[in-house]
Short mmCIF file of C-alpha atoms and ligand atoms in Angstrom, two decimals:
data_model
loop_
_atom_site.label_atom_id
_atom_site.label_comp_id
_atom_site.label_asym_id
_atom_site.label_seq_id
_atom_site.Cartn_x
_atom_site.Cartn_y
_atom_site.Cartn_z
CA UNK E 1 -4.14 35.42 25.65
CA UNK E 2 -1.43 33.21 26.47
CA UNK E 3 1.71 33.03 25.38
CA UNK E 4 2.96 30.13 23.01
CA UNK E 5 6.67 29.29 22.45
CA UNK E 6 6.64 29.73 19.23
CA UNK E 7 8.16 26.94 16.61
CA UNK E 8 9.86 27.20 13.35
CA UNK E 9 8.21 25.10 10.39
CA UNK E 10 10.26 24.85 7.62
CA UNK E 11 8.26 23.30 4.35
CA UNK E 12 10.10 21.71 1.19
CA UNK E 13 8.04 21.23 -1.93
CA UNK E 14 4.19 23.21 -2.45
CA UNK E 15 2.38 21.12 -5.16
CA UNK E 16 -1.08 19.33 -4.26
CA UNK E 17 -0.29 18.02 -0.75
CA UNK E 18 2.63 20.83 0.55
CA UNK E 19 0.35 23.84 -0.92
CA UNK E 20 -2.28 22.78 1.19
CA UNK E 21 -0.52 22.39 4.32
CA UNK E 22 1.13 25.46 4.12
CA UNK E 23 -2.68 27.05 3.25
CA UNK E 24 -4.22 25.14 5.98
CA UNK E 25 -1.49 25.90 8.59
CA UNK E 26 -1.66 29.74 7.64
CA UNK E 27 -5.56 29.48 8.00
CA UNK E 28 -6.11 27.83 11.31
CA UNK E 29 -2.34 28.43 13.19
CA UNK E 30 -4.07 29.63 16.13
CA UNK E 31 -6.48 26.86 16.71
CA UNK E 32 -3.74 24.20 15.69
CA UNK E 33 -1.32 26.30 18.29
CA UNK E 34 -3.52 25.88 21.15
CA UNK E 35 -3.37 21.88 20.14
CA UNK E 36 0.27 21.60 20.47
CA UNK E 37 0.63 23.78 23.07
CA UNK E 38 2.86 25.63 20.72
CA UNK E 39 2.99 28.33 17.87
CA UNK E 40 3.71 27.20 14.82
CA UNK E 41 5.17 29.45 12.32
CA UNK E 42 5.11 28.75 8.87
CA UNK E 43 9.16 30.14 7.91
CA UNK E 44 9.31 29.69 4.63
CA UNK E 45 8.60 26.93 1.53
CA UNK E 46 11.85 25.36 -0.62
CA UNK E 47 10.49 24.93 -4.17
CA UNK E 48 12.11 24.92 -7.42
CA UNK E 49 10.36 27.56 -8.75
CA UNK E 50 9.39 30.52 -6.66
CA UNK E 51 6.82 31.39 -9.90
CA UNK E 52 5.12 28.33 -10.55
CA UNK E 53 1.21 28.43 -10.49
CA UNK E 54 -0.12 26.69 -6.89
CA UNK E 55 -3.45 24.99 -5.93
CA UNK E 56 -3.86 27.29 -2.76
CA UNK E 57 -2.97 30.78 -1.96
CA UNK E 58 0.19 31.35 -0.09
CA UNK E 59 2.53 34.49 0.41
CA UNK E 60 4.75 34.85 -2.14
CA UNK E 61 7.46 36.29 0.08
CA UNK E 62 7.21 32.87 2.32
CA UNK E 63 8.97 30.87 -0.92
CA UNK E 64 12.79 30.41 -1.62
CA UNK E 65 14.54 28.12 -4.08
CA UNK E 66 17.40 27.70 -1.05
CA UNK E 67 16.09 24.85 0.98
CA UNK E 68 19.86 24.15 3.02
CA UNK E 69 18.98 27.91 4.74
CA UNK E 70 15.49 27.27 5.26
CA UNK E 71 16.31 24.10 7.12
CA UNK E 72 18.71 25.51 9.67
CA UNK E 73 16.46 27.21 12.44
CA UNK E 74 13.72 25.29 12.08
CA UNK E 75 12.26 22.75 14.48
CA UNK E 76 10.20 21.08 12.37
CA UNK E 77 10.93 20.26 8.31
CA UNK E 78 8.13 18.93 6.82
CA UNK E 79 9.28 17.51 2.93
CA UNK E 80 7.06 16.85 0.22
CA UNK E 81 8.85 16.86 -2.34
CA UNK E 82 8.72 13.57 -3.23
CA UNK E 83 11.64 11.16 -4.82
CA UNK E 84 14.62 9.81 -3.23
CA UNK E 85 17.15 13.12 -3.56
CA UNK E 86 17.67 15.99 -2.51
CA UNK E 87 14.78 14.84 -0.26
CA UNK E 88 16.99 12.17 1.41
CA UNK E 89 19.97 14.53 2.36
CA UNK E 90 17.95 17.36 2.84
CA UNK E 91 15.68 15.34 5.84
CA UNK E 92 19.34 14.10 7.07
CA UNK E 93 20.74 17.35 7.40
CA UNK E 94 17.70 18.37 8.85
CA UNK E 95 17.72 16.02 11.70
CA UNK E 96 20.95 16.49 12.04
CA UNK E 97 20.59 20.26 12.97
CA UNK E 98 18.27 18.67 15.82
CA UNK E 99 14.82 19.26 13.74
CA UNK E 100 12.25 16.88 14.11
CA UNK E 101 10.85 15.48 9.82
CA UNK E 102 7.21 15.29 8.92
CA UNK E 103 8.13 13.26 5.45
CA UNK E 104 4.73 12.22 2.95
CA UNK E 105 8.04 10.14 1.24
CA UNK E 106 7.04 6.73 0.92
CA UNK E 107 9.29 5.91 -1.92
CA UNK E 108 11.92 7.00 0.48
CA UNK E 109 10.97 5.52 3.54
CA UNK E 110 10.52 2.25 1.67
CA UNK E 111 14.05 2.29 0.54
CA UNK E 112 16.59 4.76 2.77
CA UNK E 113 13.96 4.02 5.68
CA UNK E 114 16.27 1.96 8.25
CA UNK E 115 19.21 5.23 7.39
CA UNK E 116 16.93 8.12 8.17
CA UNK E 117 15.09 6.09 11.58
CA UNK E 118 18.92 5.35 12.48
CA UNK E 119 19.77 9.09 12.07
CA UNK E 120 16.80 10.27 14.31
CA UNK E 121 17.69 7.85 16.93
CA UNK E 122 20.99 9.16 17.10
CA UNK E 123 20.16 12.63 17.57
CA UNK E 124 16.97 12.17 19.62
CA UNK E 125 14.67 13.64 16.91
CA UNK E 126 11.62 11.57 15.54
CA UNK E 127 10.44 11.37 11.72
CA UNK E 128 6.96 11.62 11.17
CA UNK E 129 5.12 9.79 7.97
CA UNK E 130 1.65 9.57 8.63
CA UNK E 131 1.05 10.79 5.32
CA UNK E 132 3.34 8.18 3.65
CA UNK E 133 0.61 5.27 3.27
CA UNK E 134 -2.90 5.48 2.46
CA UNK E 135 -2.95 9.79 1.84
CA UNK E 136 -5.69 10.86 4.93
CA UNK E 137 -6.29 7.50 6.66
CA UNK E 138 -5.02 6.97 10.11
CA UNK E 139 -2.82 3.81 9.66
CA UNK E 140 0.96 4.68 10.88
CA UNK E 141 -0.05 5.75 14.64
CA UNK E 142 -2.61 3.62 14.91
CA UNK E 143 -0.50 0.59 14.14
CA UNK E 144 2.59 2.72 16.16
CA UNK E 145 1.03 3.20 19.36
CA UNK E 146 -2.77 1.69 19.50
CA UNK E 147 -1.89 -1.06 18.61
CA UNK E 148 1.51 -1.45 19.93
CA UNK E 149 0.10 -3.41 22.84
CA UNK E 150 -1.15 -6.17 20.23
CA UNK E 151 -0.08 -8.55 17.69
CA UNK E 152 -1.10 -8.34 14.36
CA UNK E 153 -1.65 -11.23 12.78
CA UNK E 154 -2.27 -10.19 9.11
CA UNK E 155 -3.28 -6.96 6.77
CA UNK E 156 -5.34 -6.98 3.60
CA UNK E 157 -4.71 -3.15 2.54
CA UNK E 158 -6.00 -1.46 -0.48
CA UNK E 159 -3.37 1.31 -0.44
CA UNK E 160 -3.43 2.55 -3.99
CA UNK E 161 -6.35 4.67 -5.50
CA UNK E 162 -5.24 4.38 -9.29
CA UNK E 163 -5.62 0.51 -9.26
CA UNK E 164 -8.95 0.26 -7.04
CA UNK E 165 -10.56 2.77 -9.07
CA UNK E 166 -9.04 0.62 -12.64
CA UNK E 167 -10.35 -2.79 -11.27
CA UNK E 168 -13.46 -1.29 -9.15
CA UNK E 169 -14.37 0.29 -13.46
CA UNK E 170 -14.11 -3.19 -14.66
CA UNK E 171 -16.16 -4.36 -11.94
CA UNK E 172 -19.21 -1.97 -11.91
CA UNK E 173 -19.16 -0.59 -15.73
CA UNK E 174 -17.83 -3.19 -17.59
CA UNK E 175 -14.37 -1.46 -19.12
CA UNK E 176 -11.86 -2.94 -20.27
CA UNK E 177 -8.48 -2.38 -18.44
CA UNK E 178 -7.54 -0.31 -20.98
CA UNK E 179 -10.21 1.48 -21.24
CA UNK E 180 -10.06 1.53 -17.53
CA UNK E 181 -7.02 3.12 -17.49
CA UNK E 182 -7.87 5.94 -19.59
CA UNK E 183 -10.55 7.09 -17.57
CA UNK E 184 -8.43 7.23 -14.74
CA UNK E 185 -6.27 8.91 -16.58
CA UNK E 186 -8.43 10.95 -17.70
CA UNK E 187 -9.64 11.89 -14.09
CA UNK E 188 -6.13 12.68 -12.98
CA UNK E 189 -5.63 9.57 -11.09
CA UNK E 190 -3.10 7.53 -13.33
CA UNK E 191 0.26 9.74 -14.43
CA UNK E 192 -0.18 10.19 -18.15
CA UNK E 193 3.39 9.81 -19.53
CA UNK E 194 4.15 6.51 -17.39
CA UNK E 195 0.99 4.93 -15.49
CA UNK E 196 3.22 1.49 -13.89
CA UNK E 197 4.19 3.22 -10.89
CA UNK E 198 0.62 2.43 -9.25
CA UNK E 199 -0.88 -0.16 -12.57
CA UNK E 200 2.79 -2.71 -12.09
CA UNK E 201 2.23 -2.12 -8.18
CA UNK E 202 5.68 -0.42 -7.25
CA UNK E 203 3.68 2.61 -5.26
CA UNK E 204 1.72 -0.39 -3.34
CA UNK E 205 5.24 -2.70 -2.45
CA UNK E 206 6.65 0.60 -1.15
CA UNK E 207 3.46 1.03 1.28
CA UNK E 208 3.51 -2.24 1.75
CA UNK E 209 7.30 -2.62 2.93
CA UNK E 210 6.40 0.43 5.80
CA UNK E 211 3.15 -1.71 6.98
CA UNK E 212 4.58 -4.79 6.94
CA UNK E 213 7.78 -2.74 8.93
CA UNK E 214 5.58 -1.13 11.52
CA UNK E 215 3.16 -4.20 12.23
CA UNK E 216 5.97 -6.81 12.92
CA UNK E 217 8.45 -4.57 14.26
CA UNK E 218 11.35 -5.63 11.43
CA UNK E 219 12.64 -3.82 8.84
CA UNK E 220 11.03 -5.11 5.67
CA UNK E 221 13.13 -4.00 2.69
CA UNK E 222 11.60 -3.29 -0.47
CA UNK E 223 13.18 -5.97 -2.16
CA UNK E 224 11.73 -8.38 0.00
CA UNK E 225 8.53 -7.63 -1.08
CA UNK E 226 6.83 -9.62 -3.96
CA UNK E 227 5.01 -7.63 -6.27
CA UNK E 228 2.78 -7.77 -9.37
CA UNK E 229 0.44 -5.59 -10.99
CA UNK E 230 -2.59 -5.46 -12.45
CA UNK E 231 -1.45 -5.09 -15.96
CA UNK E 232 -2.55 -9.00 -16.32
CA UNK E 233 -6.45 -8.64 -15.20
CA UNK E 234 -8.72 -9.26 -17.80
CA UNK E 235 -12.72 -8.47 -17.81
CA UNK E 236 -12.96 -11.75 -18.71
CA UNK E 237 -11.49 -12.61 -15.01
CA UNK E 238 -13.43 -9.54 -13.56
CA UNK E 239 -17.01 -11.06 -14.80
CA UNK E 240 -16.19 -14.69 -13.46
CA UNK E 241 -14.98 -13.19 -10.50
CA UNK E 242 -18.33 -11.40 -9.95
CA UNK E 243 -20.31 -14.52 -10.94
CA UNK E 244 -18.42 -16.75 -7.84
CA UNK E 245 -19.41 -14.22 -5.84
CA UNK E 246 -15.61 -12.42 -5.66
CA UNK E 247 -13.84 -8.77 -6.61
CA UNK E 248 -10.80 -8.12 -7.84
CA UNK E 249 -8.71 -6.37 -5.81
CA UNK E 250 -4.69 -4.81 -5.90
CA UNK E 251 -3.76 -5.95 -2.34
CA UNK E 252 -1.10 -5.44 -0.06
CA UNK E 253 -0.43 -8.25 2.24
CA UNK E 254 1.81 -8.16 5.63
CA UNK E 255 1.26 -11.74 7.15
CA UNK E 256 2.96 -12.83 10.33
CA UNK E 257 3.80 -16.62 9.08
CA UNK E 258 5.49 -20.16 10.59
CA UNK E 259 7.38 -21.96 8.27
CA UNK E 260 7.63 -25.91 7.90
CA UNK E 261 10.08 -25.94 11.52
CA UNK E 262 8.11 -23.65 13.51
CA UNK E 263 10.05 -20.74 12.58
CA UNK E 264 8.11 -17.36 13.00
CA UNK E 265 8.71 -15.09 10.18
CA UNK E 266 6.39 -12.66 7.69
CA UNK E 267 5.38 -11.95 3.99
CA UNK E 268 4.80 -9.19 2.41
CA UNK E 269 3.47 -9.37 -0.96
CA UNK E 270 1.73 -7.12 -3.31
CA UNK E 271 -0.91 -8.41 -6.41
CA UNK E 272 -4.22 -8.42 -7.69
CA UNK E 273 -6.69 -11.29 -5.96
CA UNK E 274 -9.94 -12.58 -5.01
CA UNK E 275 -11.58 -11.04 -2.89
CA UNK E 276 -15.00 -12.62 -1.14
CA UNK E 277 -18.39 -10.05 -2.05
CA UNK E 278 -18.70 -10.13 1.72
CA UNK E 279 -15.57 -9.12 2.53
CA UNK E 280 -15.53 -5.53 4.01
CA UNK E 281 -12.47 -4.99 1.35
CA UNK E 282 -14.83 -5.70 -1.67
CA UNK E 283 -17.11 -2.36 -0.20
CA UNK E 284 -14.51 -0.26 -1.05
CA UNK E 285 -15.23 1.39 -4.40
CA UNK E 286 -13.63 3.98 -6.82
CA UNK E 287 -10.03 5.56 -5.44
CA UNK E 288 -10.58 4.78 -2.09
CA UNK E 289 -8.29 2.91 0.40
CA UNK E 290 -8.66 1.13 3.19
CA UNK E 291 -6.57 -1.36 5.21
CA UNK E 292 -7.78 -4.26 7.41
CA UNK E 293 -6.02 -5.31 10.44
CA UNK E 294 -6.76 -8.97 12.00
CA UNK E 295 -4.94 -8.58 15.61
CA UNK E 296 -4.62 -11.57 17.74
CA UNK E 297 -6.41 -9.83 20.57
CA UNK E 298 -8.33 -6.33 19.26
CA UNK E 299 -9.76 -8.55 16.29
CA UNK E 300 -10.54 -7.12 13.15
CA UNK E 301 -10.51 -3.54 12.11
CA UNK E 302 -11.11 -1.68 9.20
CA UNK E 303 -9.21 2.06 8.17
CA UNK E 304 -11.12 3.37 5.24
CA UNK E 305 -10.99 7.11 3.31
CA UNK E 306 -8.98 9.14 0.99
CA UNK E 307 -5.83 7.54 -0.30
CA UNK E 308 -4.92 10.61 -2.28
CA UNK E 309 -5.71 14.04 -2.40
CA UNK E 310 -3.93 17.65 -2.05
CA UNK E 311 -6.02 18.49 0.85
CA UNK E 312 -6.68 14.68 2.53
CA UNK E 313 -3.52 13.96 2.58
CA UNK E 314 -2.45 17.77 4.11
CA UNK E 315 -4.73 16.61 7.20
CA UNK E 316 -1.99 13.82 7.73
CA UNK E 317 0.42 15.93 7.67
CA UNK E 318 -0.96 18.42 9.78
CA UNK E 319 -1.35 15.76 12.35
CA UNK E 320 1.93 14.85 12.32
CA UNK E 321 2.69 18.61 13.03
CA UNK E 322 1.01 18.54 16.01
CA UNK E 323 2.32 15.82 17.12
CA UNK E 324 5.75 16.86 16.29
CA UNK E 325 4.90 20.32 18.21
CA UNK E 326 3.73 18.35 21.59
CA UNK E 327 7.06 16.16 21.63
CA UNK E 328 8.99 19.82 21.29
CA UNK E 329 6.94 21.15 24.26
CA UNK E 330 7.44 17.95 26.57
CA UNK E 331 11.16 17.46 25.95
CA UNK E 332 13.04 14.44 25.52
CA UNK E 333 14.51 12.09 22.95
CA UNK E 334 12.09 11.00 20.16
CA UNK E 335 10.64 7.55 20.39
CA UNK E 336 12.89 5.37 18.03
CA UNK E 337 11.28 2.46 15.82
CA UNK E 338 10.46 -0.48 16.88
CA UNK E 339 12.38 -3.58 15.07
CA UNK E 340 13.19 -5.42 17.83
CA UNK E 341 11.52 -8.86 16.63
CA UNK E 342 13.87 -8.93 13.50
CA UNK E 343 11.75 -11.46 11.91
CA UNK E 344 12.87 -13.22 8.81
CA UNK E 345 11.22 -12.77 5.63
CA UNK E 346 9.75 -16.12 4.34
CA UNK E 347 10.04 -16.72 0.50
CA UNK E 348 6.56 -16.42 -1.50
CA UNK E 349 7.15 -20.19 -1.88
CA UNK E 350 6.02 -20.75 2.13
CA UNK E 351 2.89 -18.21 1.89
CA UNK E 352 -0.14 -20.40 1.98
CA UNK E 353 -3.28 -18.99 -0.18
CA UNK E 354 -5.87 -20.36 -1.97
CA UNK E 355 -6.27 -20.73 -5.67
CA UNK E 356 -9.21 -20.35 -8.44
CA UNK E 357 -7.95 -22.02 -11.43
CA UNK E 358 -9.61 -21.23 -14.72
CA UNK E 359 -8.58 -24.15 -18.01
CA UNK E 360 -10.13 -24.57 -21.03
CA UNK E 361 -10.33 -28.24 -21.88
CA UNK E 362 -11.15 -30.95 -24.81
CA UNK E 363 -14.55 -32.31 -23.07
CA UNK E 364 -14.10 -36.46 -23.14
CA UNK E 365 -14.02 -38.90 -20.73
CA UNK E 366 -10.96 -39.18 -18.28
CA UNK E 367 -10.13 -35.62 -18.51
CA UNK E 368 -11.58 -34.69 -15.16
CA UNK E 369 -9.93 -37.66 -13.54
CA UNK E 370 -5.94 -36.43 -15.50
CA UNK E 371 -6.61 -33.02 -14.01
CA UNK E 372 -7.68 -34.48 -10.02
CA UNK E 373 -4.65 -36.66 -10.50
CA UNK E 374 -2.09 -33.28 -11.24
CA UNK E 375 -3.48 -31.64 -8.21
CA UNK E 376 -3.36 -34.60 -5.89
CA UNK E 377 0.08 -35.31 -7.17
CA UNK E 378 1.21 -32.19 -5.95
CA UNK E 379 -0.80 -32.29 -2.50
CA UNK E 380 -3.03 -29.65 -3.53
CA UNK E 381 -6.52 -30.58 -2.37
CA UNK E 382 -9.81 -29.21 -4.54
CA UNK E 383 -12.42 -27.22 -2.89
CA UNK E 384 -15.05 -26.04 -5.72
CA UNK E 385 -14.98 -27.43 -9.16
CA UNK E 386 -17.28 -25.47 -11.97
CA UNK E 387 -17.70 -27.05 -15.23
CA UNK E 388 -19.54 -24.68 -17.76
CA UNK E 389 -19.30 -24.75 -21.25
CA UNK E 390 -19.75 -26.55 -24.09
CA UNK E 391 -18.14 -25.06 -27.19
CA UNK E 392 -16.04 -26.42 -29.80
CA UNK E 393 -12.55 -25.68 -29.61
CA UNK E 394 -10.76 -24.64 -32.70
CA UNK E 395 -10.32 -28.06 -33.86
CA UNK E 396 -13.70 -28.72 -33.91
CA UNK E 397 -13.77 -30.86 -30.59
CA UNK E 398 -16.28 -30.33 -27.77
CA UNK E 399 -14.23 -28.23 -25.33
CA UNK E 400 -15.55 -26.75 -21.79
CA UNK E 401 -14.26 -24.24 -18.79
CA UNK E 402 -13.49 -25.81 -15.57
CA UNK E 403 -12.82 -23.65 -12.92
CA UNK E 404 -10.96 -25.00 -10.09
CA UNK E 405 -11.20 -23.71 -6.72
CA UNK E 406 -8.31 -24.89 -3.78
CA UNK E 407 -7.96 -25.61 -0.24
CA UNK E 408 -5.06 -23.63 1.11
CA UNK E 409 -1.83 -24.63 0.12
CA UNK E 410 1.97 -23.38 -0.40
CA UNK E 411 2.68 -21.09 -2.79
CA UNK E 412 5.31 -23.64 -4.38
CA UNK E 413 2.91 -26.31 -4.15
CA UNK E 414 0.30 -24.37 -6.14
CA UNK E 415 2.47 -23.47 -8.54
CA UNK E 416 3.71 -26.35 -9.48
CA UNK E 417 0.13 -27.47 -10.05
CA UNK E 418 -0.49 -25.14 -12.62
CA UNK E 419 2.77 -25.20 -14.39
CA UNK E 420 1.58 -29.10 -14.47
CA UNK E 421 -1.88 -28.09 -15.71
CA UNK E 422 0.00 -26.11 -18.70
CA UNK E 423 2.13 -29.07 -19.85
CA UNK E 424 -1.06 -31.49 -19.90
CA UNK E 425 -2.16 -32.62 -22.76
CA UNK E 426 -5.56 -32.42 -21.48
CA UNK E 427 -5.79 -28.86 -20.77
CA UNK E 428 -6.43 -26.77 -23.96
CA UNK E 429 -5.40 -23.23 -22.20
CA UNK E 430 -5.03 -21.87 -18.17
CA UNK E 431 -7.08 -19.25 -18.80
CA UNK E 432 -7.10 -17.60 -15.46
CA UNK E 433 -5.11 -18.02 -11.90
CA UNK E 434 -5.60 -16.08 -9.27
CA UNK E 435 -5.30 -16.82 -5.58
CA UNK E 436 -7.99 -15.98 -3.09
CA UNK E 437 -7.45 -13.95 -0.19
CA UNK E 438 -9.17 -12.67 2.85
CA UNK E 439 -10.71 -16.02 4.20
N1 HSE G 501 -0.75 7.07 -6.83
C1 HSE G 501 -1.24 6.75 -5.53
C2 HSE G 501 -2.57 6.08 -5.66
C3 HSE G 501 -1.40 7.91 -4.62
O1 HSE G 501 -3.10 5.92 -6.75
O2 HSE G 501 -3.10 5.70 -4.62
C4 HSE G 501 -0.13 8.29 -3.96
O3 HSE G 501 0.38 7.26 -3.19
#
């Protein structure tokens, strides 16, 4: 038998994700010990309420309201508690008492993230978030260290169930987003009292803000990041989408960009957009994430599996715990993150994308050539044009759909096109805008 030193694992919060890692760590310590190369002993679990009904069986003698105790002695504090306080102080303190942090936190990472990486540095720990973006999936060491040796050029990331499974509904069954939204709701997957947090895309910017971090080795603050939600998608949109051979999708976008004087500099962007059926993206169905990486030398890659999940996301965790328990063995100062490029974040105005265009229009001659002049006015070159139809609008007049598909262009560019399109008096209604991604 031999003989482990033996580390203290402190745990804040046991709902779905923290009742399963303390279950799991309980269950298989002696295997995971032999990984590390340590023993790993489970001290004790901070909740609020020593009482409260759990989704896995743990000792009741291991829980404690007084998380400040728990946390001195231990080597490792793993939170999962979730919001921005106590959890913030509490993962200071801990580092501060020379603990390495396992943290699932991404709302805190995304906005206290630059404090608590500052704090580790200074005290040679490391903080551990593997479980912070996309629940199970292998995306924070894989962009930390695989990939540390390449540059990535862009990520397409589908990093919140709730939405995918909303839009991927309207896609394959035909409900409405409302509807949409209730089954997910329904299913556990939305938060009853107040769904926005994953349908007006906050959860995805905060992911989005550690990506875009860890890819381009900057801190991206969350305000930087442009966000909207799906709240706007309409079946209508959905079933057009389909029948040009695109999905709707909730992305989040890290792009490594060059502005107009050769400036490097990135975007980072969250909202709902084309997607091309032949895109690996549009494969991914229900609440499932996935990101895709284009590196300048390693290509494309694809990270797909559980976004969410008590037990999916423990295995995260549990990796980082490992990890966490190797680095004690070995020694040494924690490696610190990487934002040495300090790139500047470009406006949304500089991100080049392509746009499908939906209008409704009066159908008579000359209106085809009003609406080529507004986008050739504004430099915006047309790729596809679709003409269906033929109605009567409500005045009686013959009236058809045009759908308009772009070339790339600037953001500012684009929009000024269809702020144009809504002022002319050819175009009944925009019915639809969304930009295409993934091409
Ligand atoms: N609410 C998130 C989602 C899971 O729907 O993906 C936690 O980040």
């Amino acid at each position: 038998m031999i003989e482990y030193r033996n580390l203290r694992v402190a745990l804040l919060g046991a709902g779905s994700v923290g009742a399963q890692v303390a279950s799991l760590l309980l269950a298989h310590g002696e295997e995971l010990a032999i990984r590390a190369g340590a023993g790993l002993e489970l001290v004790g679990v901070a909740v609020r309420d020593v009482d409260a009904k759990r989704s896995a069986d743990i000792p009741h003698e291991l829980f404690t309201t007084d998380a400040e105790s728990l946390i001195l002695g231990a080597d490792i504090f793993i939170e999962l508690m979730g919001g921005l306080e106590p959890a913030r102080t509490l993962i200071l303190q801990a580092l501060n008492s020379g603990a390495d942090v396992i943290t699932g936190n991404k709302a805190l990472l995304a906005t206290h993230g630059q404090e608590l990486f500052e704090a580790a540095e200074q005290v040679g720990a490391q903080l551990y978030y593997e479980a912070a973006v996309a629940g199970a999936i292998p995306i924070i060491r894989p962009l930390r260290d695989s990939l540390a040796g390449d540059r990535i050029k862009r990520i397409l990331g589908i990093v919140n169930g709730t939405t995918n499974f909303i839009l991927d509904r309207m896609d394959t069954v035909g409900e409405s987003l409302e509807e949409a939204l209730a089954t997910a709701t329904k299913l556990g997957y939305a938060e009853k009292s107040d769904p926005s947090a994953d349908t007006e895309g906050y959860d995805a910017a905060q992911k989005t803000a550690i990506l875009a971090s860890l890819a381009f080795h900057t801190t991206v603050p969350l305000e930087a990041v442009h966000r909207e939600g799906i709240t706007g998608v309409t079946l209508d949109q959905i079933e057009a989408a389909r029948k040009a051979g695109y999905v709707v999708k909730l992305l989040a976008i890290c792009e490594r960009l060059t502005d107009a004087d050769g400036v490097e500099g990135l975007s980072a962007r969250v909202y709902p957009a084309l997607v091309s059926r032949d895109h690996p993206l549009a494969a991914v169905h229900v609440a499932k994430n996935a990101v895709f990486i284009e590196a300048e030398a390693a290509g494309d890659l694809m990270f797909y599996g559980a976004g969410a999940g008590g037990i999916e996301t423990a295995s995260a965790v549990l990796g980082d715990l490992v990890s966490a328990a190797r680095r004690h063995v070995i020694g040494g100062p924690g490696v610190a993150e990487s934002t040495h490029a300090n790139l500047p974040i470009l406006p949304m105005s500089l991100v080049r994308t392509r746009y499908q265009i939906s209008l409704s229009v009066v159908d008579e001659p000359g209106v085809l050539a009003a609406i080529a002049t507004l986008f050739s006015e504004q430099g915006v070159s047309v790729e596809t044009l679709n003409q269906s139809v033929l109605s009567t609008n409500d005045d009686g007049a013959p009236s058809a759909t045009l759908v308009i598909g772009t070339h790339e262009a600037s953001e500012a560019h684009l929009a000024a096109t269809v702020i144009a399109l809504g002022e002319s008096h050819v175009v009944s209604r925009v019915t639809s805008v969304l930009r295409v991604e993934g091409s």
